Amino acid sequence: MQSEQVQQQAAVAPRTQNSQIDKNAFLLLLITQMKYQDPMNPMDDKEFVAQMAQFSALEQMQNLNATMSYSQSFSMIGRTVAGQAMNPVSGQIEEFGGYVDSVVLKNGEPYVVIGEAEYKASDVKNVFTDAQTTIAKSMNDNLFNSQNIMLVGKYIQAIVQDGDKPAEFVEGKVDYVKFALGVPILVVGNKEIYPQEVISVADGSLLTGKTVSIEETDEEGVVTRLPYKIGGVTIKDDKAYLQLGDKLVEIEKIDRVIEALKYVGKEIKSLSLNGVADGVLIKDKVPYLTVGDEMIKFSEILK
């Protein structure tokens, strides 16, 4: 009795219909029709040819639609566009816009690339004229160039890249800005730095010339803390080393040393140590704050 009710419910259960049929479904339908045809009354050749012609027309139409979609997307390169897309994090619909640098295909669907962001081409709502694009791009370029010119006289830190790997750490005052093919280049001493390589900007030196200490053991086993001025940072095999005189001392995080130096002269209050920090000690690749002969790992202060 229960099985009959289940069968009746299944028979009347609503089914969702797809008004569109793709070429794979069409071909499967044709194969099924041929498989179960009456051998005494097979499918007429003309009917078979007609269905194959319909299949070919369907495939050509889908290919044409895809080609038109790609063509429209690629025509956006070098243009300014605007649209709306869902933010995958917040789930909210947000507006986007900007200059299209390139178009990429993901799973057969075109995406426009604006800066470092990618958006579905189908989410683009407006494509501006060449004149509007030229004006917008010129305004963006002028703003970008002005921001870089304002760095003259400032101290910057930069990590020069060799491909996708860090090759050199540079810190110093920006002497001037030069342009190569319209691209601004910051000149620091004899170094040329691209704006995207800059990691910090300040009015004065952030690291170079500052004093830190390291512990050294003499022949009799006596441990002494010796101060050194930081000559710079060396990057080797993806590791960072402080240049302390003729020594290279490995450090895990450069920014932690910079932050620790800012605490010198400030009151430290923790469960294990209280007092005014009088220096920074580099030990086991990390910075410590010192108060006289005592010390505390800088990361403990940040907790």
XYZ file of C-alpha atoms in Angstrom:
303
model
C 0.000 0.000 0.000
C 2.815 2.342 0.955
C 4.713 1.536 -2.243
C 1.623 2.359 -4.315
C 1.358 5.747 -2.606
C 5.012 6.440 -3.288
C 4.537 5.508 -6.929
C 1.466 7.768 -7.171
C 3.363 10.666 -5.538
C 6.276 10.146 -7.904
C 3.878 10.125 -10.843
C 2.347 13.473 -9.931
C 5.511 15.104 -8.563
C 6.213 18.356 -10.435
C 9.227 18.318 -12.736
C 11.323 21.283 -13.673
C 11.544 21.745 -17.402
C 14.492 23.120 -19.300
C 13.328 24.972 -22.366
C 16.820 24.903 -23.822
C 18.699 21.858 -25.103
C 22.412 21.769 -25.692
C 24.204 19.874 -28.432
C 25.219 17.018 -26.118
C 21.643 16.412 -25.029
C 20.493 16.623 -28.666
C 23.059 14.018 -29.755
C 22.167 11.722 -26.828
C 18.505 11.955 -27.778
C 19.316 11.047 -31.381
C 21.437 8.045 -30.322
C 18.695 6.820 -27.981
C 16.165 7.137 -30.791
C 18.340 5.051 -33.124
C 19.054 2.452 -30.384
C 15.393 1.753 -29.703
C 14.045 2.096 -33.241
C 11.901 -0.688 -34.679
C 14.245 -2.930 -36.748
C 11.300 -3.820 -38.975
C 10.560 -0.143 -39.548
C 13.907 1.712 -39.167
C 14.306 5.447 -39.192
C 13.980 6.943 -42.630
C 17.306 8.177 -44.090
C 15.806 11.550 -44.917
C 14.578 11.955 -41.322
C 18.034 10.990 -40.022
C 19.736 13.490 -42.336
C 17.262 16.186 -41.325
C 17.952 15.614 -37.622
C 21.701 15.643 -38.203
C 21.281 18.938 -40.057
C 19.391 20.324 -37.059
C 22.179 19.116 -34.778
C 24.807 20.807 -36.969
C 22.806 24.034 -37.059
C 22.459 23.971 -33.258
C 26.203 23.447 -32.819
C 27.060 26.244 -35.248
C 24.650 28.605 -33.479
C 26.242 27.871 -30.089
C 29.727 28.370 -31.517
C 28.617 31.626 -33.135
C 27.180 32.881 -29.834
C 30.422 32.026 -28.030
C 32.501 33.727 -30.728
C 30.373 36.878 -30.549
C 30.682 36.895 -26.756
C 34.471 36.579 -26.989
C 34.659 39.260 -29.673
C 32.605 41.708 -27.631
C 34.751 41.028 -24.561
C 38.067 41.470 -26.368
C 36.812 44.727 -27.875
C 36.698 46.139 -24.310
C 40.503 45.990 -23.985
C 41.817 49.548 -23.732
C 38.369 50.928 -22.904
C 36.864 52.211 -19.669
C 33.933 50.120 -18.427
C 31.521 50.083 -15.506
C 29.282 47.394 -14.099
C 27.953 45.566 -11.080
C 29.095 42.263 -9.564
C 28.486 40.279 -6.394
C 31.205 40.498 -3.768
C 31.995 36.836 -2.933
C 32.906 37.777 0.657
C 29.992 40.029 1.640
C 27.459 38.642 -0.815
C 26.482 42.210 -1.708
C 26.138 43.628 -5.199
C 28.877 46.221 -5.682
C 29.724 48.599 -8.488
C 33.052 48.374 -10.295
C 34.734 50.288 -13.066
C 38.021 51.171 -14.628
C 40.387 50.704 -17.525
C 40.395 47.180 -19.035
C 43.988 45.980 -19.326
C 43.223 42.534 -20.745
C 40.658 39.743 -21.062
C 41.111 36.193 -19.770
C 39.039 33.058 -20.323
C 38.059 30.874 -17.385
C 36.121 27.680 -18.142
C 35.207 29.183 -21.482
C 33.792 32.387 -19.933
C 35.493 35.760 -20.616
C 36.612 37.962 -17.700
C 37.804 41.576 -17.996
C 40.952 42.439 -16.025
C 40.914 45.863 -14.319
C 44.101 46.441 -12.370
C 44.501 43.307 -10.257
C 40.770 42.474 -10.221
C 38.851 40.224 -12.611
C 35.150 40.559 -13.425
C 32.813 38.569 -15.642
C 32.392 40.325 -18.976
C 28.663 39.658 -18.671
C 28.600 41.882 -15.548
C 29.785 44.913 -17.552
C 26.885 47.342 -18.039
C 28.559 50.321 -19.748
C 31.481 50.666 -22.151
C 32.654 54.241 -22.623
C 33.828 55.854 -25.832
C 37.494 56.184 -26.767
C 37.406 59.892 -25.938
C 35.947 59.235 -22.477
C 38.506 56.476 -21.906
C 41.370 58.751 -22.915
C 40.240 61.453 -20.495
C 39.742 58.987 -17.612
C 43.069 57.265 -18.207
C 44.862 60.603 -18.441
C 43.373 61.705 -15.111
C 44.425 58.428 -13.463
C 47.951 58.668 -14.899
C 48.337 62.288 -13.767
C 47.170 61.404 -10.241
C 49.529 58.407 -10.102
C 52.462 60.498 -11.335
C 51.716 63.282 -8.851
C 51.679 60.803 -5.961
C 55.113 59.520 -6.977
C 56.580 63.011 -7.468
C 55.494 63.846 -3.893
C 57.851 61.071 -2.677
C 60.910 63.176 -3.578
C 62.781 63.882 -0.335
C 60.971 61.075 1.497
C 62.639 57.927 2.802
C 61.338 54.727 1.287
C 61.886 51.044 1.714
C 61.542 48.807 -1.297
C 62.063 45.184 -2.214
C 63.351 44.880 -5.751
C 61.934 41.836 -7.479
C 63.724 39.410 -9.775
C 60.765 37.843 -11.504
C 58.528 36.662 -8.675
C 61.317 36.462 -6.076
C 62.700 39.229 -3.822
C 66.236 40.118 -4.947
C 67.306 43.242 -3.050
C 66.201 45.430 -0.147
C 66.657 49.168 -0.659
C 66.194 51.984 1.855
C 67.021 55.611 1.297
C 65.857 59.070 0.354
C 64.203 59.588 -3.012
C 66.447 61.996 -4.915
C 64.179 62.503 -7.905
C 61.631 60.803 -10.162
C 62.324 60.047 -13.793
C 60.008 58.697 -16.462
C 60.670 55.893 -18.934
C 57.988 55.412 -21.589
C 55.578 57.250 -19.295
C 56.327 54.991 -16.314
C 57.616 56.769 -13.161
C 60.847 55.442 -11.617
C 62.044 56.525 -8.165
C 65.785 57.179 -7.959
C 67.415 56.415 -4.592
C 71.173 56.971 -4.811
C 72.244 54.761 -7.681
C 69.148 52.549 -7.401
C 66.061 52.755 -9.575
C 62.845 51.685 -7.880
C 59.434 51.077 -9.452
C 56.498 52.382 -7.379
C 54.988 48.905 -6.975
C 58.185 47.759 -5.224
C 57.847 50.330 -2.394
C 56.753 48.830 0.950
C 57.199 51.789 3.358
C 57.403 55.599 3.250
C 58.608 57.890 6.068
C 60.056 61.342 6.709
C 63.282 59.850 8.099
C 65.303 56.671 8.101
C 63.360 53.577 9.122
C 66.165 51.069 9.561
C 69.486 52.062 8.004
C 71.723 53.830 10.531
C 69.714 52.654 13.533
C 71.530 50.772 16.311
C 70.782 47.236 17.461
C 72.780 44.782 19.560
C 73.777 41.154 19.200
C 75.297 38.756 21.684
C 78.848 37.528 21.086
C 80.814 34.921 23.040
C 84.563 35.324 23.499
C 87.192 32.594 23.791
C 86.592 32.280 27.535
C 82.845 31.762 27.019
C 81.842 35.190 28.270
C 78.710 36.524 26.539
C 78.744 40.232 25.735
C 76.156 42.451 24.066
C 77.737 44.575 21.366
C 75.971 47.446 19.556
C 76.087 47.784 15.760
C 74.679 50.303 13.328
C 72.486 48.756 10.650
C 74.159 49.217 7.295
C 71.253 47.805 5.344
C 69.495 44.558 4.539
C 70.767 41.739 2.355
C 68.367 39.275 0.739
C 69.848 35.897 -0.087
C 68.008 32.684 -0.945
C 64.708 34.326 0.036
C 66.079 35.108 3.525
C 66.702 38.574 4.992
C 69.904 39.503 6.825
C 70.759 42.687 8.722
C 74.126 44.139 7.729
C 75.887 44.737 11.074
C 79.469 45.785 10.368
C 81.058 42.855 8.589
C 78.406 40.474 9.905
C 75.150 39.278 8.355
C 72.532 38.445 10.974
C 69.421 36.641 9.773
C 66.081 38.150 10.722
C 62.654 36.594 10.236
C 60.627 39.776 9.723
C 62.147 43.132 8.788
C 59.061 45.077 9.832
C 59.269 43.632 13.365
C 62.728 45.174 13.788
C 61.418 48.530 12.572
C 58.491 48.409 15.015
C 60.740 47.318 17.895
C 63.069 50.296 17.330
C 60.092 52.626 17.781
C 59.677 51.331 21.353
C 63.153 52.439 22.467
C 62.730 55.125 25.139
C 59.179 54.071 25.922
C 57.807 52.533 29.118
C 57.314 48.770 28.981
C 54.756 47.139 31.221
C 54.374 43.385 31.093
C 54.065 40.461 33.491
C 57.753 39.602 33.141
C 59.423 42.990 32.655
C 58.791 46.641 33.510
C 60.869 49.683 32.698
C 62.023 51.989 29.935
C 63.313 50.153 26.838
C 66.910 51.201 26.196
C 67.681 49.131 23.120
C 66.889 46.322 20.686
C 68.688 42.992 20.751
C 68.612 40.590 17.800
C 68.609 37.006 19.012
C 67.435 33.787 17.345
C 66.326 35.774 14.246
C 63.855 37.938 16.214
C 64.069 41.306 18.044
C 64.057 41.667 21.828
C 63.571 44.868 23.805
C 66.170 45.385 26.531
C 65.856 47.105 29.896
C 69.334 47.114 31.372
C 70.523 43.522 31.511
C 67.008 42.130 31.162
C 65.165 41.543 27.932
C 61.770 40.551 26.579
C 60.825 39.196 23.172
C 59.171 41.975 21.188
C 56.323 39.703 20.080
C 55.332 39.375 23.756
C 54.750 43.136 23.924
C 52.340 42.938 21.003
C 50.063 40.406 22.661
